[in-house]
Amino acid sequence: MKLQQLRFIWEVARHNLNVSVTAEDLYTSQPGISKQIMLLEDELGVQIFRRSGKHLTEITPAGREIIEKSGKILGEVENIRKIAQEFSDFSKGSLSIATTHTQARYALPRVIKQFMLKFPEVSLHMHQGTPVQISELASEGVADFAIATEALDLFENLVMMPCYRWNRCIVVPQNHPLVSISKPSLEQIAGYPIVTYVFGFTGRSQLDNAFRKAGLNPKVVFTATDADVIKTYVKLGLGIGIIARMAYDTADDSDLIAIDADHLFESSTTKIGFRRGTFLRGYMYEFIEGFAPHLTRAVVDSAVKCQAAVEMDELFKDIELPVY
């Protein structure tokens, strides 16, 4: 049994059994991967994948358990590599972040700039996607950190820590009737076509919950994953926009008016998560604290020890999160 074989079955499973795409990502050949998988199956005496001709069709029950164990082994191998790098040169390495457009565009630029000035020899890689995709990347060890508001709770092997709270604003053209109302009600908001985030993005669930509790069925006419896209369609007159307040820029969005919506929706909490068992290098602790100053090394280490959500809640109950 070779580590290379374990990596091949792990990556093939992660690429939805597409061996050719896996080969491209690993810069190797498709026949080479197929051969190594069959050699591993022969050695173990079980099938990891079912086949139809030359194509893999599904993972066997035994294969699911083998692949799960392989992922843990590969994670530990990566930890060993990180430990060696930390002691050989603590200032060099790489950092991979998975996050949404809103975080990448509005919350992270300052943090990343400061981090790269302090650690110029750390290569930084950013993956953008849906909250579920982001969480999967961290859960599988592809990304070091996941930063999102939604979906992190779906993955039990992630250590998740609250970073900050935020709320929304309503953006409308300058001549819109809502401009004259300082605190519009949900009923008034629901009276207009709405442009907002795709369900599952950027605290959308809080928005839906508020309308549902009020017995309202708003007319959402357009959804997008990107606040800049939402603002563009509001400017075109498609409807009123509901976006994260941090996504409104008084200079760039001077042709729109932002109306505070704190009184309408409960605040959402953005969290940072990483795979349980990950060895955190020194600069990784620094990145976390740079993004959320209350997440010091001591607090992060305490969070790692929490085994249940109730323990995590207890750890952070007396910490006042910043509000944006």
mmCIF file of C-alpha atoms in Angstrom:
data_model
loop_
_atom_site.group_PDB
_atom_site.id
_atom_site.type_symbol
_atom_site.label_atom_id
_atom_site.label_comp_id
_atom_site.label_asym_id
_atom_site.label_seq_id
_atom_site.Cartn_x
_atom_site.Cartn_y
_atom_site.Cartn_z
ATOM 1 C CA MET A 1 0.000 0.000 0.000
ATOM 2 C CA LYS A 2 1.402 3.365 -1.031
ATOM 3 C CA LEU A 3 0.484 6.899 -0.084
ATOM 4 C CA GLN A 4 0.180 7.669 -3.783
ATOM 5 C CA GLN A 5 -2.536 5.030 -4.116
ATOM 6 C CA LEU A 6 -4.461 6.479 -1.166
ATOM 7 C CA ARG A 7 -4.195 9.941 -2.695
ATOM 8 C CA PHE A 8 -5.494 8.617 -6.014
ATOM 9 C CA ILE A 9 -8.629 7.030 -4.536
ATOM 10 C CA TRP A 10 -9.254 10.093 -2.359
ATOM 11 C CA GLU A 11 -8.939 12.487 -5.274
ATOM 12 C CA VAL A 12 -11.006 10.309 -7.632
ATOM 13 C CA ALA A 13 -13.810 10.261 -5.058
ATOM 14 C CA ARG A 14 -13.517 14.036 -4.626
ATOM 15 C CA HIS A 15 -13.743 14.505 -8.415
ATOM 16 C CA ASN A 16 -17.017 12.549 -8.661
ATOM 17 C CA LEU A 17 -15.269 9.422 -10.015
ATOM 18 C CA ASN A 18 -13.937 11.309 -13.039
ATOM 19 C CA VAL A 19 -10.483 9.793 -13.510
ATOM 20 C CA SER A 20 -9.509 12.006 -16.444
ATOM 21 C CA VAL A 21 -10.213 15.241 -14.513
ATOM 22 C CA THR A 22 -8.376 13.805 -11.506
ATOM 23 C CA ALA A 23 -5.378 13.032 -13.696
ATOM 24 C CA GLU A 24 -5.338 16.583 -15.041
ATOM 25 C CA ASP A 25 -5.452 18.087 -11.541
ATOM 26 C CA LEU A 26 -2.662 15.795 -10.306
ATOM 27 C CA TYR A 27 -0.546 16.256 -13.461
ATOM 28 C CA THR A 28 -0.396 12.533 -14.117
ATOM 29 C CA SER A 29 -1.910 10.060 -16.568
ATOM 30 C CA GLN A 30 -5.356 8.493 -16.465
ATOM 31 C CA PRO A 31 -4.029 4.947 -17.123
ATOM 32 C CA GLY A 32 -1.520 5.431 -14.300
ATOM 33 C CA ILE A 33 -4.245 6.285 -11.806
ATOM 34 C CA SER A 34 -6.457 3.404 -12.954
ATOM 35 C CA LYS A 35 -3.572 0.954 -12.652
ATOM 36 C CA GLN A 36 -2.650 2.062 -9.132
ATOM 37 C CA ILE A 37 -6.274 1.840 -7.977
ATOM 38 C CA MET A 38 -6.554 -1.724 -9.292
ATOM 39 C CA LEU A 39 -3.240 -2.670 -7.636
ATOM 40 C CA LEU A 40 -4.553 -1.343 -4.334
ATOM 41 C CA GLU A 41 -7.835 -3.241 -4.725
ATOM 42 C CA ASP A 42 -5.892 -6.434 -5.514
ATOM 43 C CA GLU A 43 -3.726 -5.970 -2.430
ATOM 44 C CA LEU A 44 -6.699 -5.308 -0.147
ATOM 45 C CA GLY A 45 -8.879 -7.988 -1.703
ATOM 46 C CA VAL A 46 -11.923 -5.716 -2.019
ATOM 47 C CA GLN A 47 -13.374 -3.444 -4.657
ATOM 48 C CA ILE A 48 -13.199 0.244 -3.824
ATOM 49 C CA PHE A 49 -15.111 1.319 -6.943
ATOM 50 C CA ARG A 50 -17.744 -0.407 -9.053
ATOM 51 C CA ARG A 51 -17.236 -0.211 -12.803
ATOM 52 C CA SER A 52 -19.109 -0.290 -16.066
ATOM 53 C CA GLY A 53 -16.535 -1.106 -18.688
ATOM 54 C CA LYS A 54 -13.635 1.285 -18.124
ATOM 55 C CA HIS A 55 -15.745 3.808 -16.214
ATOM 56 C CA LEU A 56 -16.114 4.037 -12.437
ATOM 57 C CA THR A 57 -19.799 4.151 -11.526
ATOM 58 C CA GLU A 58 -19.977 4.230 -7.730
ATOM 59 C CA ILE A 59 -18.072 3.723 -4.492
ATOM 60 C CA THR A 60 -18.609 0.395 -2.743
ATOM 61 C CA PRO A 61 -19.491 0.260 0.986
ATOM 62 C CA ALA A 62 -15.961 -0.974 1.723
ATOM 63 C CA GLY A 63 -14.610 1.747 -0.555
ATOM 64 C CA ARG A 64 -16.409 4.482 1.401
ATOM 65 C CA GLU A 65 -14.711 3.432 4.629
ATOM 66 C CA ILE A 66 -11.319 3.013 2.964
ATOM 67 C CA ILE A 67 -11.559 6.438 1.325
ATOM 68 C CA GLU A 68 -12.609 8.057 4.608
ATOM 69 C CA LYS A 69 -9.580 6.541 6.373
ATOM 70 C CA SER A 70 -7.371 7.554 3.453
ATOM 71 C CA GLY A 71 -8.482 11.164 3.839
ATOM 72 C CA LYS A 72 -7.494 11.118 7.512
ATOM 73 C CA ILE A 73 -4.109 9.562 6.700
ATOM 74 C CA LEU A 74 -3.437 12.129 3.983
ATOM 75 C CA GLY A 75 -4.417 14.882 6.403
ATOM 76 C CA GLU A 76 -1.898 13.624 8.941
ATOM 77 C CA VAL A 77 0.777 13.427 6.235
ATOM 78 C CA GLU A 78 0.095 17.076 5.447
ATOM 79 C CA ASN A 79 0.332 17.892 9.164
ATOM 80 C CA ILE A 80 3.752 16.224 9.325
ATOM 81 C CA ARG A 81 4.853 18.341 6.377
ATOM 82 C CA LYS A 82 3.575 21.488 8.083
ATOM 83 C CA ILE A 83 5.362 20.635 11.331
ATOM 84 C CA ALA A 84 8.633 20.189 9.449
ATOM 85 C CA GLN A 85 8.136 23.492 7.620
ATOM 86 C CA GLU A 86 7.298 25.302 10.852
ATOM 87 C CA PHE A 87 10.595 24.255 12.410
ATOM 88 C CA SER A 88 12.725 24.613 9.278
ATOM 89 C CA ASP A 89 11.373 28.039 8.232
ATOM 90 C CA PHE A 90 8.351 29.449 10.057
ATOM 91 C CA SER A 91 7.947 32.339 7.602
ATOM 92 C CA LYS A 92 7.575 30.270 4.429
ATOM 93 C CA GLY A 93 4.644 28.180 3.266
ATOM 94 C CA SER A 94 1.195 28.505 1.777
ATOM 95 C CA LEU A 95 -2.283 29.376 2.970
ATOM 96 C CA SER A 96 -5.496 28.407 1.210
ATOM 97 C CA ILE A 97 -8.759 30.203 1.986
ATOM 98 C CA ALA A 98 -12.221 29.235 0.762
ATOM 99 C CA THR A 99 -14.829 31.976 1.011
ATOM 100 C CA THR A 100 -17.756 33.745 -0.622
ATOM 101 C CA HIS A 101 -17.653 36.758 -2.912
ATOM 102 C CA THR A 102 -18.891 39.087 -0.167
ATOM 103 C CA GLN A 103 -16.082 38.105 2.209
ATOM 104 C CA ALA A 104 -13.441 38.171 -0.548
ATOM 105 C CA ARG A 105 -14.574 41.534 -1.886
ATOM 106 C CA TYR A 106 -15.436 43.455 1.282
ATOM 107 C CA ALA A 107 -14.136 41.789 4.468
ATOM 108 C CA LEU A 108 -10.779 40.283 3.515
ATOM 109 C CA PRO A 109 -8.759 42.787 1.411
ATOM 110 C CA ARG A 110 -7.361 44.744 4.367
ATOM 111 C CA VAL A 111 -6.581 41.570 6.299
ATOM 112 C CA ILE A 112 -4.864 39.920 3.345
ATOM 113 C CA LYS A 113 -2.823 43.027 2.553
ATOM 114 C CA GLN A 114 -1.509 43.226 6.125
ATOM 115 C CA PHE A 115 -0.845 39.482 6.202
ATOM 116 C CA MET A 116 1.143 39.523 2.951
ATOM 117 C CA LEU A 117 3.210 42.490 4.146
ATOM 118 C CA LYS A 118 4.088 40.553 7.299
ATOM 119 C CA PHE A 119 4.592 37.193 5.580
ATOM 120 C CA PRO A 120 5.794 37.937 2.037
ATOM 121 C CA GLU A 121 7.072 34.386 1.534
ATOM 122 C CA VAL A 122 3.723 32.737 2.251
ATOM 123 C CA SER A 123 1.803 32.091 -0.960
ATOM 124 C CA LEU A 124 -1.886 32.746 -0.508
ATOM 125 C CA HIS A 125 -4.602 31.026 -2.534
ATOM 126 C CA MET A 126 -8.301 31.908 -2.524
ATOM 127 C CA HIS A 127 -11.185 29.667 -3.579
ATOM 128 C CA GLN A 128 -14.627 31.215 -4.060
ATOM 129 C CA GLY A 129 -17.871 29.283 -4.086
ATOM 130 C CA THR A 130 -21.148 28.593 -2.359
ATOM 131 C CA PRO A 131 -21.083 28.202 1.431
ATOM 132 C CA VAL A 132 -21.550 24.433 1.019
ATOM 133 C CA GLN A 133 -18.683 24.216 -1.487
ATOM 134 C CA ILE A 134 -16.506 26.316 0.807
ATOM 135 C CA SER A 135 -17.255 24.107 3.798
ATOM 136 C CA GLU A 136 -16.559 20.969 1.759
ATOM 137 C CA LEU A 137 -13.160 22.306 0.705
ATOM 138 C CA ALA A 138 -12.167 22.862 4.327
ATOM 139 C CA SER A 139 -13.746 19.592 5.474
ATOM 140 C CA GLU A 140 -11.741 17.671 2.878
ATOM 141 C CA GLY A 141 -8.513 19.517 3.670
ATOM 142 C CA VAL A 142 -8.314 21.170 0.249
ATOM 143 C CA ALA A 143 -8.541 24.615 1.875
ATOM 144 C CA ASP A 144 -6.945 25.528 5.198
ATOM 145 C CA PHE A 145 -9.763 27.880 6.216
ATOM 146 C CA ALA A 146 -13.406 28.318 5.311
ATOM 147 C CA ILE A 147 -14.903 31.764 5.911
ATOM 148 C CA ALA A 148 -18.660 32.039 5.483
ATOM 149 C CA THR A 149 -21.951 32.841 7.170
ATOM 150 C CA GLU A 150 -23.980 29.835 6.048
ATOM 151 C CA ALA A 151 -23.435 26.041 5.905
ATOM 152 C CA LEU A 152 -20.374 25.656 8.175
ATOM 153 C CA ASP A 153 -22.558 23.935 10.779
ATOM 154 C CA LEU A 154 -23.290 21.125 8.308
ATOM 155 C CA PHE A 155 -19.800 19.651 8.679
ATOM 156 C CA GLU A 156 -19.041 18.045 12.032
ATOM 157 C CA ASN A 157 -15.293 17.775 11.400
ATOM 158 C CA LEU A 158 -14.837 21.549 11.232
ATOM 159 C CA VAL A 159 -13.742 23.687 14.159
ATOM 160 C CA MET A 160 -15.902 26.790 13.727
ATOM 161 C CA MET A 161 -15.320 30.086 15.497
ATOM 162 C CA PRO A 162 -17.422 33.283 15.333
ATOM 163 C CA CYS A 163 -15.648 36.299 13.814
ATOM 164 C CA TYR A 164 -18.131 39.152 13.616
ATOM 165 C CA ARG A 165 -21.823 39.989 13.362
ATOM 166 C CA TRP A 166 -23.335 41.937 10.520
ATOM 167 C CA ASN A 167 -26.696 43.023 9.189
ATOM 168 C CA ARG A 168 -28.253 44.237 5.977
ATOM 169 C CA CYS A 169 -29.281 47.370 4.219
ATOM 170 C CA ILE A 170 -31.864 48.046 1.549
ATOM 171 C CA VAL A 171 -30.469 49.741 -1.551
ATOM 172 C CA VAL A 172 -32.733 51.755 -3.818
ATOM 173 C CA PRO A 173 -32.343 54.396 -6.565
ATOM 174 C CA GLN A 174 -32.230 57.971 -5.316
ATOM 175 C CA ASN A 175 -35.787 58.807 -6.373
ATOM 176 C CA HIS A 176 -37.385 55.691 -4.880
ATOM 177 C CA PRO A 177 -40.431 56.148 -2.549
ATOM 178 C CA LEU A 178 -38.679 54.262 0.288
ATOM 179 C CA VAL A 179 -36.044 57.006 0.545
ATOM 180 C CA SER A 180 -38.530 59.192 2.438
ATOM 181 C CA ILE A 181 -39.177 56.454 5.053
ATOM 182 C CA SER A 182 -36.479 56.246 7.716
ATOM 183 C CA LYS A 183 -37.523 52.843 9.052
ATOM 184 C CA PRO A 184 -39.637 50.966 6.501
ATOM 185 C CA SER A 185 -41.584 47.938 7.698
ATOM 186 C CA LEU A 186 -41.368 44.433 6.317
ATOM 187 C CA GLU A 187 -44.816 44.947 4.804
ATOM 188 C CA GLN A 188 -43.583 48.014 2.949
ATOM 189 C CA ILE A 189 -40.473 46.177 1.742
ATOM 190 C CA ALA A 190 -42.545 43.207 0.569
ATOM 191 C CA GLY A 191 -44.618 45.584 -1.553
ATOM 192 C CA TYR A 192 -41.742 45.963 -4.038
ATOM 193 C CA PRO A 193 -39.918 43.453 -6.272
ATOM 194 C CA ILE A 194 -36.785 42.304 -4.418
ATOM 195 C CA VAL A 195 -33.281 41.622 -5.727
ATOM 196 C CA THR A 196 -31.097 39.731 -3.241
ATOM 197 C CA TYR A 197 -28.766 36.810 -2.618
ATOM 198 C CA VAL A 198 -29.286 33.252 -3.798
ATOM 199 C CA PHE A 199 -30.702 31.055 -1.025
ATOM 200 C CA GLY A 200 -27.860 29.682 1.110
ATOM 201 C CA PHE A 201 -25.643 32.727 0.528
ATOM 202 C CA THR A 202 -24.619 35.573 2.811
ATOM 203 C CA GLY A 203 -27.198 35.221 5.551
ATOM 204 C CA ARG A 204 -30.112 34.725 3.167
ATOM 205 C CA SER A 205 -31.776 32.366 5.644
ATOM 206 C CA GLN A 206 -32.219 35.190 8.190
ATOM 207 C CA LEU A 207 -33.944 37.285 5.544
ATOM 208 C CA ASP A 208 -36.332 34.458 4.612
ATOM 209 C CA ASN A 209 -37.061 33.736 8.285
ATOM 210 C CA ALA A 210 -38.074 37.338 8.937
ATOM 211 C CA PHE A 211 -40.611 37.410 6.099
ATOM 212 C CA ARG A 212 -41.965 33.971 7.012
ATOM 213 C CA LYS A 213 -42.489 34.931 10.667
ATOM 214 C CA ALA A 214 -44.371 38.041 9.517
ATOM 215 C CA GLY A 215 -46.593 35.907 7.265
ATOM 216 C CA LEU A 216 -45.314 37.667 4.156
ATOM 217 C CA ASN A 217 -44.442 36.215 0.774
ATOM 218 C CA PRO A 218 -42.111 38.757 -0.877
ATOM 219 C CA LYS A 219 -41.666 38.806 -4.624
ATOM 220 C CA VAL A 220 -37.993 37.955 -5.143
ATOM 221 C CA VAL A 221 -37.532 38.657 -8.861
ATOM 222 C CA PHE A 222 -33.773 38.187 -9.180
ATOM 223 C CA THR A 223 -31.064 36.488 -7.107
ATOM 224 C CA ALA A 224 -27.293 36.456 -7.386
ATOM 225 C CA THR A 225 -24.257 35.366 -5.378
ATOM 226 C CA ASP A 226 -22.504 38.687 -5.873
ATOM 227 C CA ALA A 227 -23.552 41.941 -4.157
ATOM 228 C CA ASP A 228 -22.096 43.970 -7.026
ATOM 229 C CA VAL A 229 -24.390 42.149 -9.454
ATOM 230 C CA ILE A 230 -27.371 42.792 -7.179
ATOM 231 C CA LYS A 231 -26.570 46.520 -7.067
ATOM 232 C CA THR A 232 -26.222 46.625 -10.856
ATOM 233 C CA TYR A 233 -29.743 45.292 -11.343
ATOM 234 C CA VAL A 234 -31.171 47.628 -8.726
ATOM 235 C CA LYS A 235 -29.677 50.505 -10.725
ATOM 236 C CA LEU A 236 -31.439 49.113 -13.803
ATOM 237 C CA GLY A 237 -34.770 49.383 -11.977
ATOM 238 C CA LEU A 238 -35.407 45.649 -11.565
ATOM 239 C CA GLY A 239 -36.338 46.029 -7.902
ATOM 240 C CA ILE A 240 -35.066 47.065 -4.488
ATOM 241 C CA GLY A 241 -31.911 45.336 -3.241
ATOM 242 C CA ILE A 242 -31.257 43.668 0.096
ATOM 243 C CA ILE A 243 -27.521 43.193 0.632
ATOM 244 C CA ALA A 244 -24.947 42.945 3.400
ATOM 245 C CA ARG A 245 -24.377 46.426 4.805
ATOM 246 C CA MET A 246 -20.611 46.064 4.297
ATOM 247 C CA ALA A 247 -21.268 45.692 0.547
ATOM 248 C CA TYR A 248 -22.524 49.272 0.217
ATOM 249 C CA ASP A 249 -19.803 51.801 -0.576
ATOM 250 C CA THR A 250 -20.787 55.459 -0.304
ATOM 251 C CA ALA A 251 -18.321 56.448 -3.034
ATOM 252 C CA ASP A 252 -18.785 53.617 -5.534
ATOM 253 C CA ASP A 253 -22.547 53.398 -4.991
ATOM 254 C CA SER A 254 -23.340 57.118 -4.899
ATOM 255 C CA ASP A 255 -26.262 56.606 -7.306
ATOM 256 C CA LEU A 256 -27.954 54.351 -4.750
ATOM 257 C CA ILE A 257 -29.365 55.128 -1.325
ATOM 258 C CA ALA A 258 -28.779 52.660 1.522
ATOM 259 C CA ILE A 259 -31.563 52.291 4.101
ATOM 260 C CA ASP A 260 -30.601 50.596 7.353
ATOM 261 C CA ALA A 261 -32.395 47.291 7.980
ATOM 262 C CA ASP A 262 -31.245 46.440 11.511
ATOM 263 C CA HIS A 263 -34.814 46.777 12.765
ATOM 264 C CA LEU A 264 -36.107 44.269 10.187
ATOM 265 C CA PHE A 265 -33.687 41.342 10.292
ATOM 266 C CA GLU A 266 -31.723 39.512 12.958
ATOM 267 C CA SER A 267 -27.978 39.902 12.602
ATOM 268 C CA SER A 268 -25.904 37.104 11.062
ATOM 269 C CA THR A 269 -22.548 35.788 12.230
ATOM 270 C CA THR A 270 -19.607 35.136 9.947
ATOM 271 C CA LYS A 271 -17.395 32.273 11.089
ATOM 272 C CA ILE A 272 -14.004 30.886 10.245
ATOM 273 C CA GLY A 273 -13.561 27.118 10.249
ATOM 274 C CA PHE A 274 -10.806 24.596 9.699
ATOM 275 C CA ARG A 275 -10.630 20.832 9.617
ATOM 276 C CA ARG A 276 -10.363 19.243 13.050
ATOM 277 C CA GLY A 277 -6.894 17.799 13.529
ATOM 278 C CA THR A 278 -5.210 20.378 11.288
ATOM 279 C CA PHE A 279 -1.766 21.473 12.423
ATOM 280 C CA LEU A 280 -1.907 25.264 12.508
ATOM 281 C CA ARG A 281 1.342 26.951 11.630
ATOM 282 C CA GLY A 282 2.328 30.195 13.329
ATOM 283 C CA TYR A 283 1.295 32.382 10.420
ATOM 284 C CA MET A 284 -2.086 30.621 10.291
ATOM 285 C CA TYR A 285 -2.777 31.721 13.873
ATOM 286 C CA GLU A 286 -1.695 35.225 12.832
ATOM 287 C CA PHE A 287 -4.124 35.234 9.906
ATOM 288 C CA ILE A 288 -7.030 34.190 12.133
ATOM 289 C CA GLU A 289 -6.267 36.906 14.685
ATOM 290 C CA GLY A 290 -5.792 39.470 11.926
ATOM 291 C CA PHE A 291 -9.278 38.677 10.650
ATOM 292 C CA ALA A 292 -10.902 38.430 14.087
ATOM 293 C CA PRO A 293 -8.754 40.031 16.836
ATOM 294 C CA HIS A 294 -10.574 38.218 19.644
ATOM 295 C CA LEU A 295 -9.446 34.879 18.182
ATOM 296 C CA THR A 296 -6.028 34.829 19.803
ATOM 297 C CA ARG A 297 -3.864 31.726 19.735
ATOM 298 C CA ALA A 298 -5.051 30.781 23.214
ATOM 299 C CA VAL A 299 -8.718 31.125 22.232
ATOM 300 C CA VAL A 300 -8.215 29.106 19.035
ATOM 301 C CA ASP A 301 -6.460 26.329 20.977
ATOM 302 C CA SER A 302 -9.360 26.286 23.448
ATOM 303 C CA ALA A 303 -11.848 26.078 20.561
ATOM 304 C CA VAL A 304 -9.999 23.056 19.154
ATOM 305 C CA LYS A 305 -10.584 21.244 22.442
ATOM 306 C CA CYS A 306 -14.372 21.802 22.268
ATOM 307 C CA GLN A 307 -16.108 18.596 21.232
ATOM 308 C CA ALA A 308 -19.690 19.838 21.181
ATOM 309 C CA ALA A 309 -21.508 22.969 20.048
ATOM 310 C CA VAL A 310 -22.548 23.718 23.627
ATOM 311 C CA GLU A 311 -18.888 23.849 24.657
ATOM 312 C CA MET A 312 -18.111 26.255 21.808
ATOM 313 C CA ASP A 313 -21.058 28.455 22.825
ATOM 314 C CA GLU A 314 -19.785 28.501 26.405
ATOM 315 C CA LEU A 315 -16.296 29.513 25.245
ATOM 316 C CA PHE A 316 -17.571 32.526 23.328
ATOM 317 C CA LYS A 317 -20.535 33.559 25.484
ATOM 318 C CA ASP A 318 -18.675 36.448 27.156
ATOM 319 C CA ILE A 319 -16.853 37.658 24.027
ATOM 320 C CA GLU A 320 -18.469 40.679 22.398
ATOM 321 C CA LEU A 321 -18.186 40.232 18.649
ATOM 322 C CA PRO A 322 -17.504 43.250 16.434
ATOM 323 C CA VAL A 323 -20.515 44.437 14.433
ATOM 324 C CA TYR A 324 -20.338 45.547 10.794
#
